[in-house]
Structure formats: C-alpha cells, structure tokens
C-alpha cells in the first residue's frame, strides 16, 4: 500500500462549519489538522495581520471552534488556579514513574491492538495535574513494536467527549479512510502493513491536531530494522511539551499555537527519571530509542559521560562501529522524528541524560541513569 497523493489548484479558504466527523472534499485537508484559524490565514484569532487601529485590540488567542465541528473552547476551560511547573518540586508518595524498558517485538507477524480513547486527570509534573486525552489511559500511549512486513490491525474505540482519530506514521494508507475522526461511542479498524523500519510517532490527527497531541494523544511505534543487533538493555523515551492550562484542566490551545510551553517531559511526566533513575550495568550494551512527539520543539538527546558508537535516525544508520572508531555525542530530532543510540556505560555511577537544548532540559527533559558495577 502507498499513500494516495493528489494535487489541487489553490482554492479560497472555506470557513463554513461542518457537522462533526465530516471530511472536507479532496481528503484530509490541512484545515482538519490545524483548525479554521490557520486554514483561513488568520494570525491565531485576529485575521490577517493588519495595521493596528486604536480601539480595536488584537487578540493572541486562536479561534477554538474548528472545522471538526467541536467548540474546543468548551473543552479547554479557563476556570481555576493556573497550573505552574516548578523545576525544584518533588513528587508525592503516590508517584510511580513510567517504565521506560522496551520489550522485544512480540512473536507472530500479525498484531491486533485496541486503542481506547479516555479522558482523565493525572499528574504530569510534581504537583501539576492536567485533564488528559489518552490512548488506553497511558501518557504517552502504549509503545507498539514489530518488524518490517508485520501486519497491524488496530481497533480505535472512542470513549472520550469529542471526536478523535489516530495517525500511524509507520503506515502507508489513505488518510481519509483510516485516519478519519470518529465520534464518542464509535469505533474504527485501522489496518496496515509496516513496509519501512524506523522509530515512528502515532497521534490523534483530529482538528486542531496540536491540541489533541498537546493533551496527550501520542505514542511510539517501533519497526525493527532488519538484522538489528542484540543488546543487553533497551529503553524508549518519548519527548513532548506541556502547555499547561488551569489545574485539572486541559492544555491551553493558545500556548500550543504559539509554541509557548511550560515544561518538557520524557514519557509524559516532566523530570520523572530524576526521581526514579533508569538502571543499567557497567559495560552492558545499551540501546535507547527516542521519539520526539512535539508537537513543536526539537530535541538533541545526550547522555553525559558516554559517547555513542551507533546512531540510527529516520530509518537509516548514521554511525556504526567500524575501523574509523567514530563517535557521536547526541541524537538530533525534529518533531515527529525518531531513532536510537547505542553505547556502553564505562564505569559505575550516575549519568545524566537530557536534551542538549538546555532551555528544555531545565523544564523537565532530563533524568538519570544509575549504573551498577
């Protein structure tokens, strides 16, 4: 299967409201991903940029009623105390870190998975609670894994309060058929064969996608490269941004449109591996898969005190051990890119891991490896 690609002549923006779930003619148009404000060329909410007129103050907030037929203003909420990320805070006694260990690809060549959309309030940083939209009550969603040629049969069930969808970047399918939004109470079967290896993202693509991703609807799907070398330990880290809304509320759409995020997380909780370090053994071969889920910020993944001898990025090896003895210090990824690094810890100790985009490391995109002899 391959993506269907069509090219159409430019058309004037269509800002008519549509019933929920209705597709724009011509397929999954950009408006369905970004919302009315972007498709119409608006500057967030104020329309095209114009000279300032006294008495007419421009708004920096985007329109929240979008072409998916839902009023995201009603979902977002503005009441309550603002949630504030404190890099010096520590989690309470109920804190449990997400297990970053990556299991091998399951046996068999067909994988049947159910992804159920649910909404829940959860802690995303010490003392910070947000209402999240999730797949299977997990933030990020469950990590899926397979091999080139494996068939995935995914059932999407919507138990949320608005339309949702799923877009597997590892798939090659017609978006208007399998990536379409479904309403609360509906289900959809998404079937594809993984034809290319890589560390891929999956996410909700319902409009505006930046809001659905920003509220937690993303995950990783790993398709092993052929002849992938064995290692002693494998981990997976999915980086994402938190544009905090009110305590117990949804992410702020205006912040997401402007990429004004408050915190950055590995596996859904800012700074969690500072409080619950990952563990490894001296000399053991270690592979770390990294996926940048965004929605907007890049990353430069680095482990202090190590040098990577293997780097795999976007479906290709950038570096492999050979006679040149080359090394790499980071894995750079744009949003929706993924890959892995391999190395061995040289001695016992504590090794910081972080994005070398230091502004984001200080906002939660960091942690520790605790290495035993």
mmCIF file of C-alpha atoms in Angstrom:
data_model
loop_
_atom_site.group_PDB
_atom_site.id
_atom_site.type_symbol
_atom_site.label_atom_id
_atom_site.label_comp_id
_atom_site.label_asym_id
_atom_site.label_seq_id
_atom_site.Cartn_x
_atom_site.Cartn_y
_atom_site.Cartn_z
ATOM 1 C CA UNK A 1 0.000 0.000 0.000
ATOM 2 C CA UNK A 2 1.168 3.515 -0.698
ATOM 3 C CA UNK A 3 -0.118 6.940 0.242
ATOM 4 C CA UNK A 4 -2.565 8.428 -2.211
ATOM 5 C CA UNK A 5 -1.222 11.821 -3.276
ATOM 6 C CA UNK A 6 -3.267 14.394 -5.119
ATOM 7 C CA UNK A 7 -2.535 17.960 -6.096
ATOM 8 C CA UNK A 8 -5.283 20.512 -6.489
ATOM 9 C CA UNK A 9 -5.280 24.122 -7.584
ATOM 10 C CA UNK A 10 -5.462 26.636 -4.709
ATOM 11 C CA UNK A 11 -8.979 27.329 -3.509
ATOM 12 C CA UNK A 12 -10.303 30.164 -1.354
ATOM 13 C CA UNK A 13 -10.476 29.224 2.303
ATOM 14 C CA UNK A 14 -13.754 27.608 3.300
ATOM 15 C CA UNK A 15 -14.699 28.554 6.828
ATOM 16 C CA UNK A 16 -18.167 27.034 6.873
ATOM 17 C CA UNK A 17 -18.906 24.901 9.906
ATOM 18 C CA UNK A 18 -19.409 21.223 9.227
ATOM 19 C CA UNK A 19 -21.090 18.517 11.170
ATOM 20 C CA UNK A 20 -18.759 16.503 13.434
ATOM 21 C CA UNK A 21 -16.701 13.923 11.575
ATOM 22 C CA UNK A 22 -17.498 15.317 8.103
ATOM 23 C CA UNK A 23 -14.483 15.348 5.783
ATOM 24 C CA UNK A 24 -13.602 18.252 3.528
ATOM 25 C CA UNK A 25 -13.839 17.360 -0.151
ATOM 26 C CA UNK A 26 -10.469 16.333 -1.501
ATOM 27 C CA UNK A 27 -9.342 14.296 1.502
ATOM 28 C CA UNK A 28 -7.765 15.122 4.833
ATOM 29 C CA UNK A 29 -7.289 18.833 4.223
ATOM 30 C CA UNK A 30 -4.890 20.941 6.231
ATOM 31 C CA UNK A 31 -7.823 22.664 7.886
ATOM 32 C CA UNK A 32 -8.753 19.403 9.606
ATOM 33 C CA UNK A 33 -5.346 19.279 11.224
ATOM 34 C CA UNK A 34 -4.847 22.904 12.157
ATOM 35 C CA UNK A 35 -8.323 24.390 12.502
ATOM 36 C CA UNK A 36 -10.159 27.294 10.948
ATOM 37 C CA UNK A 37 -7.757 29.965 12.165
ATOM 38 C CA UNK A 38 -4.747 28.598 10.310
ATOM 39 C CA UNK A 39 -6.562 27.445 7.188
ATOM 40 C CA UNK A 40 -8.020 30.897 6.661
ATOM 41 C CA UNK A 41 -4.621 32.510 7.021
ATOM 42 C CA UNK A 42 -5.589 34.085 10.314
ATOM 43 C CA UNK A 43 -2.965 35.252 12.760
ATOM 44 C CA UNK A 44 -4.229 32.999 15.565
ATOM 45 C CA UNK A 45 -7.574 34.772 16.037
ATOM 46 C CA UNK A 46 -7.284 38.266 14.724
ATOM 47 C CA UNK A 47 -7.392 37.517 10.994
ATOM 48 C CA UNK A 48 -4.579 38.505 8.622
ATOM 49 C CA UNK A 49 -2.035 40.850 10.169
ATOM 50 C CA UNK A 50 -3.099 44.449 9.629
ATOM 51 C CA UNK A 51 -2.113 47.870 10.896
ATOM 52 C CA UNK A 52 -3.248 48.496 14.439
ATOM 53 C CA UNK A 53 -6.419 50.537 14.794
ATOM 54 C CA UNK A 54 -6.904 52.328 18.117
ATOM 55 C CA UNK A 55 -9.831 50.875 19.992
ATOM 56 C CA UNK A 56 -9.535 47.527 18.226
ATOM 57 C CA UNK A 57 -7.120 45.444 20.292
ATOM 58 C CA UNK A 58 -5.831 42.310 18.577
ATOM 59 C CA UNK A 59 -6.223 39.003 20.368
ATOM 60 C CA UNK A 60 -3.403 36.487 20.597
ATOM 61 C CA UNK A 61 -5.767 33.596 21.268
ATOM 62 C CA UNK A 62 -6.762 31.334 18.369
ATOM 63 C CA UNK A 63 -10.299 30.569 17.390
ATOM 64 C CA UNK A 64 -11.338 27.498 19.318
ATOM 65 C CA UNK A 65 -14.279 26.498 17.104
ATOM 66 C CA UNK A 66 -12.725 24.429 14.367
ATOM 67 C CA UNK A 67 -13.661 22.554 11.248
ATOM 68 C CA UNK A 68 -14.129 19.293 13.134
ATOM 69 C CA UNK A 69 -17.429 20.719 14.356
ATOM 70 C CA UNK A 70 -16.444 20.937 18.020
ATOM 71 C CA UNK A 71 -16.005 24.002 20.203
ATOM 72 C CA UNK A 72 -12.606 23.490 21.776
ATOM 73 C CA UNK A 73 -13.233 26.493 23.991
ATOM 74 C CA UNK A 74 -15.815 24.444 25.868
ATOM 75 C CA UNK A 75 -13.322 21.636 26.347
ATOM 76 C CA UNK A 76 -10.337 23.758 27.288
ATOM 77 C CA UNK A 77 -11.760 25.620 30.218
ATOM 78 C CA UNK A 78 -10.340 28.779 31.761
ATOM 79 C CA UNK A 79 -11.575 28.494 35.336
ATOM 80 C CA UNK A 80 -9.479 27.524 38.318
ATOM 81 C CA UNK A 81 -5.990 28.212 39.526
ATOM 82 C CA UNK A 82 -3.276 28.156 36.873
ATOM 83 C CA UNK A 83 -1.021 25.109 36.875
ATOM 84 C CA UNK A 84 2.610 26.143 37.386
ATOM 85 C CA UNK A 85 5.651 23.954 36.787
ATOM 86 C CA UNK A 86 8.305 24.231 39.497
ATOM 87 C CA UNK A 87 11.616 22.571 38.453
ATOM 88 C CA UNK A 88 12.599 22.312 42.129
ATOM 89 C CA UNK A 89 9.464 20.480 43.266
ATOM 90 C CA UNK A 90 9.428 16.782 44.111
ATOM 91 C CA UNK A 91 6.558 14.334 43.607
ATOM 92 C CA UNK A 92 4.442 12.983 46.425
ATOM 93 C CA UNK A 93 4.380 9.447 47.834
ATOM 94 C CA UNK A 94 1.919 8.208 45.194
ATOM 95 C CA UNK A 95 4.352 8.939 42.345
ATOM 96 C CA UNK A 96 5.202 5.997 40.084
ATOM 97 C CA UNK A 97 7.500 6.513 37.114
ATOM 98 C CA UNK A 98 6.635 5.176 33.681
ATOM 99 C CA UNK A 99 8.642 2.028 32.925
ATOM 100 C CA UNK A 100 10.955 3.023 30.067
ATOM 101 C CA UNK A 101 12.117 -0.539 29.381
ATOM 102 C CA UNK A 102 11.345 -1.623 25.834
ATOM 103 C CA UNK A 103 10.212 -5.218 25.349
ATOM 104 C CA UNK A 104 11.220 -7.177 22.228
ATOM 105 C CA UNK A 105 8.841 -7.281 19.286
ATOM 106 C CA UNK A 106 6.094 -9.816 20.025
ATOM 107 C CA UNK A 107 6.068 -13.122 18.138
ATOM 108 C CA UNK A 108 3.943 -13.617 15.047
ATOM 109 C CA UNK A 109 3.509 -11.437 12.002
ATOM 110 C CA UNK A 110 0.072 -10.005 12.799
ATOM 111 C CA UNK A 111 -0.549 -7.775 15.799
ATOM 112 C CA UNK A 112 -4.067 -6.940 16.982
ATOM 113 C CA UNK A 113 -4.271 -3.927 19.255
ATOM 114 C CA UNK A 114 -7.136 -1.975 20.772
ATOM 115 C CA UNK A 115 -6.577 1.715 21.495
ATOM 116 C CA UNK A 116 -9.327 3.144 23.675
ATOM 117 C CA UNK A 117 -9.598 6.917 23.985
ATOM 118 C CA UNK A 118 -10.265 8.005 27.547
ATOM 119 C CA UNK A 119 -10.088 11.265 29.489
ATOM 120 C CA UNK A 120 -8.640 11.529 32.969
ATOM 121 C CA UNK A 121 -6.944 13.946 35.340
ATOM 122 C CA UNK A 122 -3.352 12.954 36.065
ATOM 123 C CA UNK A 123 -0.157 14.402 37.438
ATOM 124 C CA UNK A 124 2.220 15.481 34.654
ATOM 125 C CA UNK A 125 4.863 17.102 36.881
ATOM 126 C CA UNK A 126 5.275 17.375 40.657
ATOM 127 C CA UNK A 127 2.100 18.995 41.970
ATOM 128 C CA UNK A 128 0.766 19.702 38.463
ATOM 129 C CA UNK A 129 -2.447 17.997 37.376
ATOM 130 C CA UNK A 130 -3.992 18.209 33.931
ATOM 131 C CA UNK A 131 -7.025 16.696 32.250
ATOM 132 C CA UNK A 132 -5.532 14.488 29.552
ATOM 133 C CA UNK A 133 -6.844 12.763 26.465
ATOM 134 C CA UNK A 134 -5.125 9.393 26.203
ATOM 135 C CA UNK A 135 -4.906 6.082 24.429
ATOM 136 C CA UNK A 136 -5.510 3.243 26.926
ATOM 137 C CA UNK A 137 -5.158 5.546 29.939
ATOM 138 C CA UNK A 138 -1.451 5.941 29.201
ATOM 139 C CA UNK A 139 0.607 9.087 28.615
ATOM 140 C CA UNK A 140 2.168 8.581 26.152
ATOM 141 C CA UNK A 141 0.095 5.780 24.646
ATOM 142 C CA UNK A 142 1.395 2.206 24.646
ATOM 143 C CA UNK A 143 4.602 1.625 22.704
ATOM 144 C CA UNK A 144 3.972 -0.756 19.805
ATOM 145 C CA UNK A 145 6.697 -2.811 18.160
ATOM 146 C CA UNK A 146 7.067 -5.077 15.159
ATOM 147 C CA UNK A 147 9.197 -5.956 12.168
ATOM 148 C CA UNK A 148 9.191 -4.976 8.511
ATOM 149 C CA UNK A 149 6.377 -6.917 6.870
ATOM 150 C CA UNK A 150 4.275 -7.259 10.041
ATOM 151 C CA UNK A 151 0.570 -6.538 9.785
ATOM 152 C CA UNK A 152 -1.099 -4.336 12.396
ATOM 153 C CA UNK A 153 -4.844 -4.444 12.999
ATOM 154 C CA UNK A 154 -5.714 -1.584 15.344
ATOM 155 C CA UNK A 155 -9.204 -1.018 16.727
ATOM 156 C CA UNK A 156 -9.758 2.572 17.837
ATOM 157 C CA UNK A 157 -12.557 2.995 20.394
ATOM 158 C CA UNK A 158 -13.676 6.499 21.366
ATOM 159 C CA UNK A 159 -14.815 6.768 24.977
ATOM 160 C CA UNK A 160 -13.988 10.481 25.101
ATOM 161 C CA UNK A 161 -16.206 13.538 24.895
ATOM 162 C CA UNK A 162 -15.221 14.778 21.431
ATOM 163 C CA UNK A 163 -14.105 13.417 18.060
ATOM 164 C CA UNK A 164 -10.741 11.627 17.924
ATOM 165 C CA UNK A 165 -8.618 9.652 15.478
ATOM 166 C CA UNK A 166 -5.232 8.000 15.120
ATOM 167 C CA UNK A 167 -2.461 8.506 12.559
ATOM 168 C CA UNK A 168 0.320 5.915 12.467
ATOM 169 C CA UNK A 169 3.389 7.422 10.823
ATOM 170 C CA UNK A 170 4.604 3.873 10.157
ATOM 171 C CA UNK A 171 1.652 3.235 7.849
ATOM 172 C CA UNK A 172 1.065 3.925 4.178
ATOM 173 C CA UNK A 173 -2.699 4.282 3.813
ATOM 174 C CA UNK A 174 -5.336 6.695 2.541
ATOM 175 C CA UNK A 175 -5.774 9.187 5.400
ATOM 176 C CA UNK A 176 -9.434 9.944 4.663
ATOM 177 C CA UNK A 177 -10.299 6.260 5.141
ATOM 178 C CA UNK A 178 -8.322 5.086 8.155
ATOM 179 C CA UNK A 179 -7.276 8.305 9.888
ATOM 180 C CA UNK A 180 -10.735 9.879 9.955
ATOM 181 C CA UNK A 181 -12.230 11.190 13.173
ATOM 182 C CA UNK A 182 -14.808 9.115 14.975
ATOM 183 C CA UNK A 183 -17.369 10.425 17.429
ATOM 184 C CA UNK A 184 -17.820 9.396 21.081
ATOM 185 C CA UNK A 185 -19.175 5.852 21.221
ATOM 186 C CA UNK A 186 -17.867 4.924 17.775
ATOM 187 C CA UNK A 187 -15.037 2.604 16.746
ATOM 188 C CA UNK A 188 -12.817 2.212 13.704
ATOM 189 C CA UNK A 189 -10.453 -0.503 12.444
ATOM 190 C CA UNK A 190 -7.104 0.717 11.091
ATOM 191 C CA UNK A 191 -5.104 -1.925 9.227
ATOM 192 C CA UNK A 192 -1.654 -1.555 7.719
ATOM 193 C CA UNK A 193 1.497 -3.490 6.892
ATOM 194 C CA UNK A 194 4.750 -1.984 8.127
ATOM 195 C CA UNK A 195 6.862 -1.646 4.995
ATOM 196 C CA UNK A 196 9.673 0.526 6.377
ATOM 197 C CA UNK A 197 11.803 0.335 9.518
ATOM 198 C CA UNK A 198 12.132 3.197 11.959
ATOM 199 C CA UNK A 199 11.095 4.783 15.233
ATOM 200 C CA UNK A 200 7.755 6.340 14.363
ATOM 201 C CA UNK A 201 5.218 8.504 16.091
ATOM 202 C CA UNK A 202 1.485 7.916 16.206
ATOM 203 C CA UNK A 203 -1.002 10.552 17.288
ATOM 204 C CA UNK A 204 -4.528 11.892 17.064
ATOM 205 C CA UNK A 205 -4.944 13.963 13.917
ATOM 206 C CA UNK A 206 -8.354 15.452 14.678
ATOM 207 C CA UNK A 207 -8.579 19.220 14.441
ATOM 208 C CA UNK A 208 -6.715 21.009 15.780
ATOM 209 C CA UNK A 209 -4.061 18.284 15.963
ATOM 210 C CA UNK A 210 -1.799 20.487 18.077
ATOM 211 C CA UNK A 211 -4.445 20.449 20.827
ATOM 212 C CA UNK A 212 -5.024 16.701 20.715
ATOM 213 C CA UNK A 213 -1.284 15.974 20.793
ATOM 214 C CA UNK A 214 -0.782 18.623 23.462
ATOM 215 C CA UNK A 215 -3.410 16.906 25.609
ATOM 216 C CA UNK A 216 -1.604 13.554 25.454
ATOM 217 C CA UNK A 217 -2.775 11.721 22.339
ATOM 218 C CA UNK A 218 0.518 10.371 21.018
ATOM 219 C CA UNK A 219 2.823 7.388 21.288
ATOM 220 C CA UNK A 220 5.641 5.475 19.605
ATOM 221 C CA UNK A 221 5.588 2.559 17.194
ATOM 222 C CA UNK A 222 8.936 0.906 16.538
ATOM 223 C CA UNK A 223 9.572 -1.180 13.443
ATOM 224 C CA UNK A 224 12.865 -3.006 13.877
ATOM 225 C CA UNK A 225 15.464 -2.648 11.125
ATOM 226 C CA UNK A 226 16.334 -5.994 9.553
ATOM 227 C CA UNK A 227 19.249 -7.740 11.300
ATOM 228 C CA UNK A 228 19.016 -5.475 14.335
ATOM 229 C CA UNK A 229 21.969 -6.341 16.569
ATOM 230 C CA UNK A 230 21.219 -7.798 20.012
ATOM 231 C CA UNK A 231 21.856 -5.611 23.071
ATOM 232 C CA UNK A 232 21.663 -6.139 26.828
ATOM 233 C CA UNK A 233 19.071 -3.448 27.619
ATOM 234 C CA UNK A 234 16.633 -1.367 25.563
ATOM 235 C CA UNK A 235 14.743 1.735 26.620
ATOM 236 C CA UNK A 236 12.272 4.044 24.892
ATOM 237 C CA UNK A 237 11.836 7.760 25.610
ATOM 238 C CA UNK A 238 9.085 9.852 24.011
ATOM 239 C CA UNK A 239 9.658 13.582 24.409
ATOM 240 C CA UNK A 240 6.740 16.022 24.457
ATOM 241 C CA UNK A 241 5.831 19.520 25.593
ATOM 242 C CA UNK A 242 3.345 20.593 28.258
ATOM 243 C CA UNK A 243 1.420 23.813 27.605
ATOM 244 C CA UNK A 244 -0.277 23.952 30.968
ATOM 245 C CA UNK A 245 -3.842 25.079 31.424
ATOM 246 C CA UNK A 246 -5.587 25.531 34.762
ATOM 247 C CA UNK A 247 -5.012 22.931 37.455
ATOM 248 C CA UNK A 248 -7.082 19.852 36.482
ATOM 249 C CA UNK A 249 -7.833 21.478 33.087
ATOM 250 C CA UNK A 250 -6.761 20.849 29.520
ATOM 251 C CA UNK A 251 -3.660 22.199 27.809
ATOM 252 C CA UNK A 252 -4.022 25.783 26.612
ATOM 253 C CA UNK A 253 -4.600 25.857 22.873
ATOM 254 C CA UNK A 254 -3.319 29.424 22.563
ATOM 255 C CA UNK A 255 0.007 28.408 24.081
ATOM 256 C CA UNK A 256 0.231 25.409 21.772
ATOM 257 C CA UNK A 257 -0.372 27.526 18.672
ATOM 258 C CA UNK A 258 2.416 29.854 19.774
ATOM 259 C CA UNK A 259 4.720 27.023 20.970
ATOM 260 C CA UNK A 260 4.774 28.653 24.419
ATOM 261 C CA UNK A 261 5.129 25.552 26.526
ATOM 262 C CA UNK A 262 5.785 25.424 30.272
ATOM 263 C CA UNK A 263 7.534 22.076 30.671
ATOM 264 C CA UNK A 264 9.039 19.261 28.621
ATOM 265 C CA UNK A 265 8.679 15.593 29.522
ATOM 266 C CA UNK A 266 10.202 12.231 28.791
ATOM 267 C CA UNK A 267 7.361 9.689 28.754
ATOM 268 C CA UNK A 268 4.650 12.077 29.871
ATOM 269 C CA UNK A 269 5.951 13.392 33.214
ATOM 270 C CA UNK A 270 8.430 16.254 33.480
ATOM 271 C CA UNK A 271 11.645 15.229 35.203
ATOM 272 C CA UNK A 272 10.369 11.812 36.286
ATOM 273 C CA UNK A 273 13.672 9.976 35.783
ATOM 274 C CA UNK A 274 15.396 12.389 38.151
ATOM 275 C CA UNK A 275 13.196 10.956 40.886
ATOM 276 C CA UNK A 276 13.269 7.349 39.620
ATOM 277 C CA UNK A 277 16.541 6.868 37.689
ATOM 278 C CA UNK A 278 16.768 4.252 34.986
ATOM 279 C CA UNK A 279 19.167 1.429 35.788
ATOM 280 C CA UNK A 280 21.961 -0.195 33.809
ATOM 281 C CA UNK A 281 25.155 -2.187 34.311
ATOM 282 C CA UNK A 282 28.745 -1.203 33.592
ATOM 283 C CA UNK A 283 29.882 -2.470 30.220
ATOM 284 C CA UNK A 284 26.414 -3.686 29.199
ATOM 285 C CA UNK A 285 25.344 -2.852 25.671
ATOM 286 C CA UNK A 286 22.532 -0.292 25.919
ATOM 287 C CA UNK A 287 20.123 0.945 23.237
ATOM 288 C CA UNK A 288 17.874 3.962 23.781
ATOM 289 C CA UNK A 289 15.088 4.655 21.297
ATOM 290 C CA UNK A 290 13.954 8.286 21.216
ATOM 291 C CA UNK A 291 10.852 9.717 19.536
ATOM 292 C CA UNK A 292 10.129 13.441 19.504
ATOM 293 C CA UNK A 293 6.343 13.756 19.703
ATOM 294 C CA UNK A 294 6.456 17.548 19.857
ATOM 295 C CA UNK A 295 4.113 18.968 18.995
ATOM 296 C CA UNK A 296 6.602 21.748 18.215
ATOM 297 C CA UNK A 297 10.024 21.505 19.890
ATOM 298 C CA UNK A 298 13.076 19.639 18.580
ATOM 299 C CA UNK A 299 15.479 17.679 20.759
ATOM 300 C CA UNK A 300 19.182 16.831 20.943
ATOM 301 C CA UNK A 301 19.369 13.721 23.101
ATOM 302 C CA UNK A 302 22.610 13.259 25.056
ATOM 303 C CA UNK A 303 23.892 11.021 27.861
ATOM 304 C CA UNK A 304 26.597 12.763 29.881
ATOM 305 C CA UNK A 305 29.788 10.712 30.311
ATOM 306 C CA UNK A 306 29.233 8.495 27.267
ATOM 307 C CA UNK A 307 29.931 8.536 23.543
ATOM 308 C CA UNK A 308 27.528 6.828 21.178
ATOM 309 C CA UNK A 309 29.133 4.352 18.777
ATOM 310 C CA UNK A 310 25.867 3.677 16.934
ATOM 311 C CA UNK A 311 23.277 6.214 15.791
ATOM 312 C CA UNK A 312 20.153 5.315 13.831
ATOM 313 C CA UNK A 313 17.890 8.142 12.709
ATOM 314 C CA UNK A 314 14.805 8.252 10.478
ATOM 315 C CA UNK A 315 15.240 4.783 9.038
ATOM 316 C CA UNK A 316 18.991 4.822 8.414
ATOM 317 C CA UNK A 317 22.242 4.253 10.289
ATOM 318 C CA UNK A 318 24.172 7.491 10.680
ATOM 319 C CA UNK A 319 27.024 5.832 12.605
ATOM 320 C CA UNK A 320 28.085 2.216 13.187
ATOM 321 C CA UNK A 321 31.125 0.728 14.901
ATOM 322 C CA UNK A 322 33.931 0.265 12.381
ATOM 323 C CA UNK A 323 37.644 0.797 11.891
ATOM 324 C CA UNK A 324 37.240 4.599 11.889
ATOM 325 C CA UNK A 325 36.245 4.499 15.597
ATOM 326 C CA UNK A 326 33.840 7.391 15.090
ATOM 327 C CA UNK A 327 31.620 8.594 17.911
ATOM 328 C CA UNK A 328 28.536 10.761 18.327
ATOM 329 C CA UNK A 329 27.507 12.981 21.214
ATOM 330 C CA UNK A 330 23.807 13.479 20.532
ATOM 331 C CA UNK A 331 20.812 12.332 18.528
ATOM 332 C CA UNK A 332 19.114 15.361 16.991
ATOM 333 C CA UNK A 333 15.437 15.023 16.134
ATOM 334 C CA UNK A 334 12.791 17.379 14.832
ATOM 335 C CA UNK A 335 9.175 16.867 15.932
ATOM 336 C CA UNK A 336 7.790 13.573 14.567
ATOM 337 C CA UNK A 337 11.251 12.080 14.064
ATOM 338 C CA UNK A 338 12.790 9.123 15.849
ATOM 339 C CA UNK A 339 15.805 6.876 16.120
ATOM 340 C CA UNK A 340 18.117 5.162 18.576
ATOM 341 C CA UNK A 341 21.613 5.322 20.019
ATOM 342 C CA UNK A 342 23.840 2.530 21.345
ATOM 343 C CA UNK A 343 26.736 2.634 23.793
ATOM 344 C CA UNK A 344 28.102 1.039 26.971
ATOM 345 C CA UNK A 345 28.489 2.771 30.321
ATOM 346 C CA UNK A 346 32.224 2.853 31.160
ATOM 347 C CA UNK A 347 32.019 2.713 34.972
ATOM 348 C CA UNK A 348 29.568 2.634 37.874
ATOM 349 C CA UNK A 349 27.928 5.927 38.752
ATOM 350 C CA UNK A 350 25.090 8.305 37.920
ATOM 351 C CA UNK A 351 24.877 9.543 34.338
ATOM 352 C CA UNK A 352 22.557 12.428 33.456
ATOM 353 C CA UNK A 353 20.502 12.063 30.276
ATOM 354 C CA UNK A 354 18.864 15.102 28.763
ATOM 355 C CA UNK A 355 18.116 17.121 25.711
ATOM 356 C CA UNK A 356 21.096 19.351 24.988
ATOM 357 C CA UNK A 357 18.566 22.044 24.157
ATOM 358 C CA UNK A 358 19.225 23.310 27.643
ATOM 359 C CA UNK A 359 16.180 25.551 27.916
ATOM 360 C CA UNK A 360 14.087 22.390 27.647
ATOM 361 C CA UNK A 361 16.358 20.349 29.911
ATOM 362 C CA UNK A 362 15.701 22.883 32.672
ATOM 363 C CA UNK A 363 11.968 22.468 32.040
ATOM 364 C CA UNK A 364 11.922 18.730 32.673
ATOM 365 C CA UNK A 365 13.551 16.967 29.689
ATOM 366 C CA UNK A 366 16.218 15.270 31.737
ATOM 367 C CA UNK A 367 16.859 12.388 34.089
ATOM 368 C CA UNK A 368 19.462 9.956 35.340
ATOM 369 C CA UNK A 369 20.889 6.527 34.671
ATOM 370 C CA UNK A 370 22.091 4.781 37.811
ATOM 371 C CA UNK A 371 24.776 2.328 36.701
ATOM 372 C CA UNK A 372 25.851 -0.628 38.832
ATOM 373 C CA UNK A 373 29.208 -2.467 38.581
#
